GROMACS .gro file of C-alpha atoms in nm:
model
  302
    1MET     CA    1  -2.204   1.224  -4.558
    2THR     CA    2  -2.314   1.355  -4.899
    3GLU     CA    3  -2.636   1.547  -4.965
    4PRO     CA    4  -2.835   1.253  -5.111
    5HIS     CA    5  -2.808   1.085  -4.770
    6LEU     CA    6  -2.948   1.377  -4.573
    7PRO     CA    7  -3.313   1.364  -4.463
    8PRO     CA    8  -3.550   1.644  -4.559
    9THR     CA    9  -3.559   1.927  -4.308
   10GLY     CA   10  -3.827   2.157  -4.181
   11SER     CA   11  -4.072   1.900  -4.047
   12VAL     CA   12  -4.096   1.632  -3.781
   13GLU     CA   13  -4.305   1.318  -3.817
   14VAL     CA   14  -4.393   1.113  -3.511
   15VAL     CA   15  -4.430   0.742  -3.591
   16ARG     CA   16  -4.508   0.429  -3.395
   17PRO     CA   17  -4.217   0.227  -3.249
   18LYS     CA   18  -4.254  -0.056  -3.505
   19LYS     CA   19  -4.234   0.187  -3.797
   20ALA     CA   20  -3.939   0.363  -3.636
   21ALA     CA   21  -3.759   0.029  -3.607
   22ARG     CA   22  -3.822  -0.040  -3.977
   23ILE     CA   23  -3.681   0.302  -4.067
   24VAL     CA   24  -3.368   0.235  -3.866
   25GLU     CA   25  -3.324  -0.104  -4.033
   26ARG     CA   26  -3.365   0.052  -4.378
   27VAL     CA   27  -3.108   0.323  -4.303
   28ALA     CA   28  -2.864   0.057  -4.179
   29ARG     CA   29  -2.911  -0.147  -4.497
   30GLU     CA   30  -2.861   0.158  -4.717
   31THR     CA   31  -2.545   0.246  -4.526
   32GLU     CA   32  -2.397  -0.089  -4.623
   33ASP     CA   33  -2.557  -0.104  -4.970
   34PRO     CA   34  -2.292  -0.063  -5.242
   35GLY     CA   35  -2.565   0.080  -5.465
   36VAL     CA   36  -2.609   0.380  -5.237
   37ARG     CA   37  -2.344   0.643  -5.302
   38THR     CA   38  -2.113   0.708  -5.006
   39GLU     CA   39  -1.759   0.836  -4.974
   40ARG     CA   40  -1.499   0.565  -4.922
   41LEU     CA   41  -1.292   0.635  -4.614
   42LEU     CA   42  -0.941   0.527  -4.522
   43ILE     CA   43  -0.978   0.434  -4.154
   44ALA     CA   44  -0.656   0.388  -3.955
   45LEU     CA   45  -0.683   0.238  -3.607
   46ASP     CA   46  -0.420   0.231  -3.336
   47ILE     CA   47  -0.406  -0.098  -3.143
   48ASP     CA   48  -0.307  -0.066  -2.777
   49GLY     CA   49  -0.548   0.149  -2.580
   50THR     CA   50  -0.770   0.186  -2.886
   51ILE     CA   51  -0.893  -0.156  -2.992
   52LEU     CA   52  -0.715  -0.352  -2.718
   53LEU     CA   53  -0.735  -0.305  -2.342
   54GLU     CA   54  -0.424  -0.329  -2.125
   55ASP     CA   55  -0.494  -0.699  -2.063
   56GLU     CA   56  -0.500  -0.760  -2.443
   57SER     CA   57  -0.878  -0.815  -2.448
   58LEU     CA   58  -1.082  -0.651  -2.723
   59SER     CA   59  -1.267  -0.325  -2.679
   60PRO     CA   60  -1.642  -0.402  -2.664
   61GLY     CA   61  -1.811  -0.428  -3.003
   62VAL     CA   62  -1.501  -0.351  -3.207
   63VAL     CA   63  -1.506  -0.664  -3.426
   64GLU     CA   64  -1.869  -0.612  -3.531
   65ALA     CA   65  -1.813  -0.238  -3.586
   66VAL     CA   66  -1.508  -0.301  -3.806
   67GLU     CA   67  -1.713  -0.550  -4.006
   68HIS     CA   68  -1.987  -0.289  -4.048
   69ALA     CA   69  -1.734  -0.031  -4.175
   70HIS     CA   70  -1.587  -0.285  -4.415
   71ARG     CA   71  -1.929  -0.379  -4.555
   72ALA     CA   72  -2.003  -0.010  -4.604
   73GLY     CA   73  -1.706   0.005  -4.841
   74HIS     CA   74  -1.442   0.164  -4.621
   75GLU     CA   75  -1.077   0.055  -4.599
   76VAL     CA   76  -1.001  -0.034  -4.236
   77MET     CA   77  -0.633  -0.072  -4.152
   78LEU     CA   78  -0.400  -0.065  -3.852
   79ALA     CA   79  -0.139   0.199  -3.772
   80THR     CA   80   0.055   0.089  -3.465
   81GLY     CA   81   0.377   0.120  -3.273
   82ARG     CA   82   0.393  -0.259  -3.259
   83SER     CA   83   0.624  -0.461  -3.477
   84TRP     CA   84   0.471  -0.685  -3.743
   85ASP     CA   85   0.508  -0.992  -3.520
   86GLY     CA   86   0.288  -0.823  -3.261
   87THR     CA   87   0.037  -0.701  -3.520
   88ARG     CA   88  -0.049  -0.987  -3.753
   89GLY     CA   89  -0.259  -1.169  -3.494
   90ILE     CA   90  -0.473  -0.858  -3.442
   91LEU     CA   91  -0.563  -0.857  -3.812
   92ARG     CA   92  -0.687  -1.214  -3.780
   93THR     CA   93  -0.883  -1.127  -3.468
   94LEU     CA   94  -1.054  -0.839  -3.646
   95ASN     CA   95  -1.104  -1.057  -3.954
   96ILE     CA   96  -0.962  -0.795  -4.192
   97ALA     CA   97  -0.695  -0.808  -4.460
   98PRO     CA   98  -0.622  -0.445  -4.558
   99GLU     CA   99  -0.394  -0.378  -4.850
  100TYR     CA  100  -0.140  -0.206  -4.623
  101VAL     CA  101  -0.045  -0.220  -4.254
  102VAL     CA  102   0.160   0.049  -4.079
  103CYS     CA  103   0.387  -0.088  -3.804
  104SER     CA  104   0.674   0.033  -3.587
  105ASN     CA  105   0.528   0.385  -3.565
  106GLY     CA  106   0.552   0.435  -3.940
  107ALA     CA  107   0.900   0.297  -4.001
  108VAL     CA  108   0.760  -0.020  -4.159
  109ILE     CA  109   0.474  -0.055  -4.409
  110LEU     CA  110   0.360  -0.402  -4.509
  111LYS     CA  111   0.164  -0.483  -4.824
  112ARG     CA  112  -0.077  -0.770  -4.880
  113GLU     CA  113   0.030  -1.020  -5.145
  114ASN     CA  114  -0.213  -1.153  -5.401
  115GLY     CA  115  -0.280  -1.526  -5.372
  116ASP     CA  116  -0.491  -1.793  -5.209
  117GLU     CA  117  -0.352  -1.717  -4.862
  118VAL     CA  118  -0.333  -1.381  -4.692
  119ARG     CA  119   0.036  -1.291  -4.674
  120TYR     CA  120   0.216  -0.965  -4.615
  121THR     CA  121   0.562  -0.849  -4.722
  122ARG     CA  122   0.773  -0.561  -4.596
  123PHE     CA  123   0.697  -0.313  -4.872
  124HIS     CA  124   0.851   0.009  -4.739
  125THR     CA  125   1.109   0.043  -4.462
  126GLU     CA  126   1.284   0.346  -4.312
  127THR     CA  127   1.614   0.307  -4.124
  128PHE     CA  128   1.872   0.528  -3.951
  129ASP     CA  129   2.208   0.509  -3.777
  130ALA     CA  130   2.123   0.490  -3.406
  131THR     CA  131   2.481   0.508  -3.274
  132GLU     CA  132   2.473   0.861  -3.132
  133VAL     CA  133   2.122   0.851  -2.989
  134LEU     CA  134   2.195   0.520  -2.816
  135ARG     CA  135   2.512   0.661  -2.659
  136LEU     CA  136   2.322   0.968  -2.536
  137LEU     CA  137   2.042   0.761  -2.389
  138HIS     CA  138   2.273   0.509  -2.228
  139ARG     CA  139   2.462   0.786  -2.048
  140ASN     CA  140   2.136   0.904  -1.895
  141LEU     CA  141   1.964   0.565  -1.859
  142PRO     CA  142   2.241   0.313  -1.784
  143ASP     CA  143   1.988   0.072  -1.631
  144GLY     CA  144   1.751   0.095  -1.928
  145ARG     CA  145   1.631  -0.203  -2.130
  146TYR     CA  146   1.695  -0.143  -2.501
  147MET     CA  147   1.555  -0.300  -2.816
  148ALA     CA  148   1.645  -0.230  -3.179
  149GLU     CA  149   1.436  -0.338  -3.477
  150LEU     CA  150   1.633  -0.412  -3.795
  151ALA     CA  151   1.513  -0.362  -4.153
  152ASP     CA  152   1.433  -0.732  -4.196
  153GLY     CA  153   1.217  -0.743  -3.883
  154VAL     CA  154   1.471  -0.911  -3.655
  155ARG     CA  155   1.488  -0.744  -3.314
  156LEU     CA  156   1.789  -0.715  -3.086
  157TYR     CA  157   1.748  -0.653  -2.714
  158THR     CA  158   1.975  -0.609  -2.413
  159GLU     CA  159   1.748  -0.751  -2.142
  160PRO     CA  160   1.398  -0.900  -2.166
  161ILE     CA  161   1.085  -0.715  -2.062
  162GLU     CA  162   0.767  -0.908  -1.984
  163ASP     CA  163   0.554  -0.699  -2.221
  164TRP     CA  164   0.790  -0.739  -2.519
  165ASN     CA  165   0.711  -0.991  -2.790
  166LEU     CA  166   1.048  -1.164  -2.835
  167LEU     CA  167   0.954  -1.373  -3.138
  168HIS     CA  168   1.236  -1.337  -3.393
  169ALA     CA  169   1.437  -1.148  -3.131
  170ARG     CA  170   1.794  -1.204  -3.013
  171ARG     CA  171   1.968  -1.091  -2.695
  172VAL     CA  172   2.292  -0.901  -2.760
  173PRO     CA  173   2.538  -0.676  -2.573
  174PHE     CA  174   2.445  -0.307  -2.581
  175ASP     CA  175   2.725  -0.219  -2.824
  176GLU     CA  176   2.578  -0.448  -3.092
  177LEU     CA  177   2.246  -0.265  -3.109
  178ALA     CA  178   2.377  -0.002  -3.351
  179ALA     CA  179   2.606  -0.228  -3.554
  180GLN     CA  180   2.375  -0.180  -3.855
  181PRO     CA  181   2.096   0.062  -3.951
  182VAL     CA  182   1.775   0.017  -3.752
  183CYS     CA  183   1.407   0.098  -3.807
  184ARG     CA  184   1.358   0.205  -3.450
  185ILE     CA  185   1.482   0.192  -3.092
  186VAL     CA  186   1.260   0.116  -2.791
  187VAL     CA  187   1.372   0.203  -2.439
  188VAL     CA  188   1.215   0.099  -2.108
  189SER     CA  189   1.369   0.187  -1.772
  190PRO     CA  190   1.266   0.009  -1.450
  191GLY     CA  191   1.102   0.242  -1.201
  192LYS     CA  192   1.063   0.531  -1.445
  193THR     CA  193   0.723   0.686  -1.512
  194GLU     CA  194   0.575   0.830  -1.826
  195GLN     CA  195   0.648   1.181  -1.699
  196ASP     CA  196   1.008   1.083  -1.623
  197PHE     CA  197   1.055   1.001  -1.991
  198VAL     CA  198   0.888   1.324  -2.102
  199ASP     CA  199   1.123   1.522  -1.875
  200LEU     CA  200   1.424   1.322  -1.993
  201VAL     CA  201   1.379   1.392  -2.365
  202HIS     CA  202   1.326   1.760  -2.293
  203ARG     CA  203   1.639   1.771  -2.079
  204ILE     CA  204   1.883   1.586  -2.304
  205GLY     CA  205   1.738   1.678  -2.644
  206LEU     CA  206   1.695   1.419  -2.917
  207HIS     CA  207   1.804   1.559  -3.251
  208HIS     CA  208   1.777   1.413  -3.603
  209VAL     CA  209   1.525   1.151  -3.489
  210THR     CA  210   1.150   1.129  -3.427
  211TYR     CA  211   1.045   1.012  -3.082
  212ALA     CA  212   0.729   0.936  -2.884
  213VAL     CA  213   0.675   0.865  -2.516
  214GLY     CA  214   0.426   0.588  -2.450
  215TRP     CA  215   0.163   0.583  -2.177
  216THR     CA  216   0.318   0.264  -2.036
  217ALA     CA  217   0.646   0.453  -1.977
  218TRP     CA  218   0.854   0.368  -2.278
  219LEU     CA  219   1.045   0.574  -2.532
  220ASP     CA  220   1.014   0.492  -2.903
  221ILE     CA  221   1.266   0.643  -3.146
  222ALA     CA  222   1.232   0.640  -3.527
  223PRO     CA  223   1.415   0.801  -3.821
  224MET     CA  224   1.379   1.177  -3.855
  225GLY     CA  225   1.043   1.273  -4.003
  226VAL     CA  226   0.903   0.922  -3.979
  227ASP     CA  227   0.586   0.854  -3.784
  228LYS     CA  228   0.238   0.715  -3.840
  229ALA     CA  229   0.146   1.026  -4.038
  230SER     CA  230   0.430   0.996  -4.288
  231ALA     CA  231   0.345   0.630  -4.347
  232LEU     CA  232  -0.029   0.691  -4.378
  233GLU     CA  233   0.030   0.966  -4.633
  234LEU     CA  234   0.218   0.715  -4.847
  235VAL     CA  235  -0.063   0.462  -4.808
  236ARG     CA  236  -0.326   0.723  -4.889
  237GLY     CA  237  -0.145   0.808  -5.211
  238TRP     CA  238  -0.099   0.445  -5.313
  239LEU     CA  239  -0.469   0.377  -5.258
  240GLY     CA  240  -0.580   0.694  -5.432
  241VAL     CA  241  -0.793   0.812  -5.137
  242ASP     CA  242  -0.891   1.178  -5.122
  243PRO     CA  243  -0.695   1.355  -4.842
  244ALA     CA  244  -1.019   1.464  -4.678
  245HIS     CA  245  -1.155   1.109  -4.663
  246VAL     CA  246  -0.944   0.979  -4.378
  247LEU     CA  247  -1.042   0.884  -4.024
  248VAL     CA  248  -0.780   0.806  -3.761
  249ILE     CA  249  -0.841   0.688  -3.405
  250GLY     CA  250  -0.579   0.660  -3.129
  251ASP     CA  251  -0.498   0.725  -2.766
  252GLY     CA  252  -0.125   0.797  -2.731
  253ARG     CA  253   0.143   1.054  -2.800
  254ASN     CA  254   0.262   0.847  -3.094
  255ASP     CA  255  -0.076   0.926  -3.253
  256LEU     CA  256  -0.028   1.304  -3.242
  257GLY     CA  257   0.133   1.314  -3.585
  258MET     CA  258  -0.148   1.126  -3.756
  259PHE     CA  259  -0.404   1.347  -3.578
  260ARG     CA  260  -0.243   1.658  -3.727
  261TRP     CA  261  -0.211   1.493  -4.067
  262ALA     CA  262  -0.577   1.396  -4.081
  263GLN     CA  263  -0.711   1.732  -3.969
  264GLU     CA  264  -0.483   1.942  -4.186
  265ASN     CA  265  -0.630   1.766  -4.489
  266GLY     CA  266  -0.993   1.794  -4.379
  267GLY     CA  267  -1.019   1.443  -4.233
  268ARG     CA  268  -1.122   1.328  -3.886
  269ALA     CA  269  -0.900   1.260  -3.585
  270VAL     CA  270  -1.063   1.089  -3.286
  271ALA     CA  271  -0.899   1.043  -2.945
  272MET     CA  272  -0.995   0.783  -2.688
  273ALA     CA  273  -1.136   0.929  -2.365
  274GLN     CA  274  -0.865   0.773  -2.145
  275GLY     CA  275  -0.573   0.921  -2.343
  276PRO     CA  276  -0.342   1.192  -2.202
  277GLN     CA  277  -0.481   1.545  -2.202
  278GLU     CA  278  -0.244   1.665  -2.475
  279VAL     CA  279  -0.364   1.382  -2.701
  280ARG     CA  280  -0.731   1.465  -2.640
  281ASP     CA  281  -0.657   1.833  -2.701
  282ALA     CA  282  -0.494   1.751  -3.035
  283ALA     CA  283  -0.788   1.553  -3.168
  284GLY     CA  284  -1.091   1.697  -3.341
  285GLU     CA  285  -1.321   1.460  -3.156
  286ILE     CA  286  -1.321   1.247  -2.843
  287THR     CA  287  -1.498   0.913  -2.818
  288ALA     CA  288  -1.561   0.687  -2.521
  289SER     CA  289  -1.277   0.499  -2.353
  290VAL     CA  290  -1.140   0.173  -2.484
  291GLU     CA  291  -1.316  -0.007  -2.199
  292ALA     CA  292  -1.647   0.151  -2.300
  293GLY     CA  293  -1.616   0.063  -2.670
  294GLY     CA  294  -1.514   0.403  -2.808
  295VAL     CA  295  -1.397   0.274  -3.147
  296ALA     CA  296  -1.715   0.076  -3.202
  297ALA     CA  297  -1.922   0.387  -3.131
  298VAL     CA  298  -1.737   0.585  -3.399
  299LEU     CA  299  -1.747   0.313  -3.663
  300ARG     CA  300  -2.111   0.223  -3.611
  301ALA     CA  301  -2.203   0.587  -3.674
  302LEU     CA  302  -2.047   0.591  -4.023
   0.00000   0.00000   0.00000
C-alpha cells in the first residue's frame, strides 16, 4: 500500500461505534475507488485446495472477495494444474474473464479473445517427447493409470479414473501415449499414497522434465523448466505488471515454483493452512484453510 493510503501515526482517537462504522465504509469505498491511487496487482489463484474444496464446493466468501479485488483494479486470474476443460467452468463460477489463464501446470496459456462473447484460445503451448519418461515410469508403475495431454487439448488415457475430466479425451493403449509431443503426463497408481510418489521420483530420478507430486497422490510431468512460475512470468510481461506487484495463492507442491518466483521479485506468496509443511515453509505468508475461507481473507484485506 502506498504512502498516501497510510493513516497518520502518533495518536489514537476513540470514536463511537456508529462513527467507526462510517470510517470503515469510507475506507472500503476508497479501496475500490479508481480515483484513489493504488498499485495494480496481478493475482494468480490455484484452484483445487485453494478456491475449491475436495468436494468441488467453493471456499467460503471467495466469489465476493474476487469481485472486491476486481473492483479495486487488480487482475485476478487462475494458475492451475487442471486442463482447460476442467478450468473454464471455474471462471464462470467466479464471474471473471482475465486476459490470460494458466493451465496444465504452466504448459498451456490461454488468451481471451475480443468480441461479444467471452472466448479463449490456446495462445502459448509447451510440449516435449515423453517416450523415455513414460517407459521409466511404466517399469516402476506397471499398474498405473496414465494420461497425456496433447498440444491441441485432446487427452489420451490408458484407464479411466473417477476424478479425471474425460471431456475431449480418448482411451488408447499405453504405447500410443507418446506417439506425438505432449504438454504433460499425469500418473495415478491405485493404492499408492502421496509419500509413495515422492519416494518414487527420488528413487528413479526424472531428468529433463519438470514434475510435481499432488496431495491427492498423483504425479504431474511437464516439459523441462515449465511450471506455473514460467507461465506467470510470461503473463506478467505481456500485461506489463511490475515484478513486485504479484500475489500468488496455492496449497500444493505444484505451487512451489510460483511461490519462489513471486518472492524473488518482491511479490507475495500465500500458502493455504492445510497444505503440506514444505509448501507452507516455502510461502511468505500463511492464510486460513480452504474450508475456512483463506483466499477470501487475503483478498478482502487488499
